[in-house]
Short mmCIF file of C-alpha atoms in Angstrom, two decimals:
data_model
loop_
_atom_site.label_atom_id
_atom_site.label_comp_id
_atom_site.label_asym_id
_atom_site.label_seq_id
_atom_site.Cartn_x
_atom_site.Cartn_y
_atom_site.Cartn_z
CA MET A 125 108.74 -112.45 209.33
CA LEU A 126 110.97 -110.08 207.43
CA THR A 127 109.62 -111.25 204.09
CA GLU A 128 106.30 -110.70 205.08
CA THR A 129 107.06 -107.42 205.79
CA PHE A 130 108.65 -106.27 202.78
CA THR A 131 106.78 -108.41 200.33
CA ASN A 132 103.90 -107.65 198.38
CA ASN A 133 101.55 -109.22 195.43
CA GLY A 134 103.17 -106.97 192.74
CA CYS A 135 99.57 -106.57 190.78
CA GLU A 136 99.86 -102.82 190.02
CA ASP A 137 103.78 -103.04 189.50
CA ARG A 138 103.00 -105.58 186.53
CA GLN A 139 100.37 -103.58 185.25
CA THR A 140 102.91 -100.15 185.72
CA LYS A 141 105.89 -102.38 184.05
CA ALA A 142 103.43 -103.43 180.94
CA GLN A 143 102.46 -100.12 180.09
CA ILE A 144 106.12 -98.78 180.79
CA ASP A 145 106.97 -101.59 178.33
CA GLU A 146 104.94 -100.83 175.72
CA CYS A 147 105.47 -97.08 175.60
CA LEU A 148 108.83 -97.78 175.41
CA LEU A 149 108.52 -100.04 172.56
CA ASN A 150 106.57 -97.44 170.86
CA LEU A 151 109.15 -94.77 171.45
CA ALA A 152 112.07 -97.03 170.14
CA SER A 153 110.26 -98.04 166.91
CA ALA A 154 109.12 -94.26 165.99
CA ASN A 155 113.16 -93.09 167.03
CA SER A 156 115.10 -96.72 166.08
CA GLU A 157 117.92 -94.07 165.82
CA ILE A 158 118.29 -92.07 168.70
CA ASP A 159 122.04 -91.21 169.25
CA PHE A 160 122.50 -89.44 172.60
CA GLU A 161 125.65 -86.75 172.51
CA LEU A 162 128.50 -87.90 174.44
CA ALA A 163 129.43 -86.60 177.83
CA THR A 164 131.79 -83.87 178.39
CA LEU A 165 134.52 -83.31 180.54
CA GLU A 166 132.25 -80.00 182.18
CA GLU A 167 129.38 -82.11 182.47
CA LEU A 168 131.45 -84.48 184.47
CA ASP A 169 132.82 -81.76 186.69
CA ASN A 170 129.35 -80.36 187.27
CA ILE A 171 128.19 -83.69 188.66
CA LEU A 172 131.09 -84.14 190.77
CA LEU A 173 130.88 -80.61 191.88
CA LYS A 174 127.19 -81.74 193.16
CA LEU A 175 128.12 -84.86 194.95
CA ASN A 176 127.10 -84.98 198.34
CA THR A 177 130.18 -86.43 200.19
CA ARG A 178 128.25 -87.60 203.48
CA THR A 179 127.23 -90.73 201.77
CA SER A 180 128.50 -94.07 202.20
CA PRO A 181 129.49 -96.54 199.39
CA GLY A 182 128.21 -98.87 197.66
CA PRO A 183 129.57 -102.32 197.10
CA ASP A 184 132.50 -101.25 195.28
CA ASN A 185 133.37 -98.99 198.22
CA VAL A 186 133.96 -96.25 195.97
CA HIS A 187 132.93 -92.96 197.85
CA ASN A 188 131.70 -89.87 196.53
CA LEU A 189 134.78 -88.00 198.57
CA MET A 190 137.54 -90.01 196.32
CA LEU A 191 135.49 -89.54 193.07
CA LYS A 192 135.20 -85.80 194.04
CA HIS A 193 138.67 -85.45 194.11
CA LEU A 194 139.94 -87.37 190.93
CA PRO A 195 143.00 -86.01 189.32
CA PHE A 196 142.49 -84.53 185.90
CA SER A 197 143.68 -88.05 184.27
CA PHE A 198 141.36 -90.16 186.28
CA ARG A 199 138.51 -87.88 185.22
CA GLN A 200 139.16 -88.78 181.86
CA VAL A 201 139.29 -92.55 182.14
CA LEU A 202 135.88 -91.78 184.20
CA ILE A 203 134.23 -89.63 181.36
CA ASP A 204 135.57 -92.30 178.49
CA ILE A 205 133.63 -95.52 180.84
CA ILE A 206 130.57 -93.53 180.71
CA ASN A 207 130.73 -92.38 177.40
CA GLN A 208 131.23 -96.48 176.54
CA SER A 209 127.76 -97.17 178.71
CA LEU A 210 126.22 -94.75 176.48
CA LYS A 211 127.32 -95.72 173.12
CA THR A 212 126.53 -99.66 173.78
CA SER A 213 123.17 -98.42 175.90
CA SER A 214 124.69 -100.61 178.52
CA SER A 215 125.79 -100.45 182.37
CA ALA A 216 128.21 -102.83 184.13
CA PRO A 217 126.15 -105.24 186.32
CA ALA A 218 128.06 -103.78 189.56
CA TRP A 219 126.44 -100.40 189.41
CA LYS A 220 123.28 -102.26 189.77
CA THR A 221 124.03 -104.50 192.83
CA ALA A 222 123.32 -102.96 196.16
CA ASN A 223 124.47 -103.28 199.78
CA VAL A 224 120.77 -103.70 201.50
CA THR A 225 120.98 -102.57 205.39
CA MET A 226 118.05 -101.88 207.83
CA ILE A 227 117.82 -98.46 209.50
CA PRO A 228 115.22 -98.45 212.66
CA LYS A 229 112.34 -96.00 211.52
CA LYS A 230 112.18 -94.34 215.55
CA ASP A 231 114.80 -94.25 217.91
CA GLY A 232 116.02 -97.63 219.53
CA TYR A 233 116.02 -100.95 218.14
CA SER A 234 113.44 -103.12 218.11
CA THR A 235 112.82 -106.84 217.34
CA ASP A 236 110.14 -106.15 215.30
CA PRO A 237 110.76 -105.84 211.39
CA LYS A 238 108.05 -102.88 210.64
CA CYS A 239 110.11 -100.92 212.87
CA TYR A 240 112.79 -101.12 210.20
CA ARG A 241 112.96 -99.54 206.74
CA PRO A 242 115.54 -100.93 204.27
CA ILE A 243 118.35 -98.58 202.96
CA SER A 244 119.92 -99.75 199.18
CA LEU A 245 123.47 -98.65 199.38
CA THR A 246 124.41 -98.90 195.58
CA SER A 247 127.79 -97.75 193.11
CA CYS A 248 128.67 -94.07 193.57
CA VAL A 249 130.15 -94.10 189.98
CA GLY A 250 126.71 -96.17 188.76
CA LYS A 251 124.58 -93.13 190.07
CA ILE A 252 127.06 -90.55 188.18
CA VAL A 253 126.39 -92.23 184.97
CA GLU A 254 122.53 -92.67 185.80
CA LYS A 255 122.77 -88.81 186.13
CA VAL A 256 124.29 -88.55 182.64
CA ASN A 257 121.41 -90.79 181.38
CA LYS A 258 119.04 -88.73 182.97
CA ASN A 259 120.34 -85.57 181.58
CA ARG A 260 120.21 -87.30 177.89
CA LEU A 261 116.67 -88.96 178.32
CA LEU A 262 115.05 -85.79 179.91
CA LYS A 263 116.69 -83.40 176.69
CA PHE A 264 115.46 -85.90 174.58
CA LEU A 265 111.90 -86.07 175.87
CA GLU A 266 111.71 -82.21 176.01
CA ASP A 267 112.82 -81.67 172.51
CA ASN A 268 110.59 -84.38 171.18
CA HIS A 269 107.50 -82.97 173.10
CA LYS A 270 107.20 -86.65 175.19
CA LEU A 271 106.22 -85.33 178.32
CA ALA A 272 102.39 -84.18 179.06
CA TRP A 273 102.29 -80.34 180.21
CA GLN A 274 101.44 -80.90 183.34
CA GLN A 275 104.42 -83.31 184.50
CA SER A 276 106.22 -80.88 187.07
CA GLY A 277 108.45 -83.49 189.15
CA PHE A 278 111.92 -83.18 187.76
CA ARG A 279 111.48 -80.85 185.22
CA ALA A 280 113.93 -77.78 185.46
CA ASN A 281 111.72 -74.54 186.19
CA ARG A 282 108.64 -76.23 186.91
#
């Protein structure tokens, strides 16, 4: 019963994914040598400063509170890991795994799976890497005028 609740036919998803893949291929062929600048310690510190410490850790059990209070030497190791990820255009498989837990939609518990919503707890380190990548990608899209002017969501000062 749970699989019936959280499974769809995926037709729209396949079509949207095909459109995104085509767009990325066109972008990659036009700009095959995109070199993103490396992350800096200042950028990492800004990201760590804004971390929510009231979230749960993912499968790696690394908590945001721990990351927020890292000593300088470990922040330097973290920035090296992030920059290696940027250089190789890849990420660790552990950053993509998640612990999925079901949370009741309303007060109280029920035996009906439709009364629950899934929550994915992913790696906090992976989320930091995603934020760094998002900053690079957004800057590239802005600088090369690849976003429609109507696009306002997730853009600064809009």
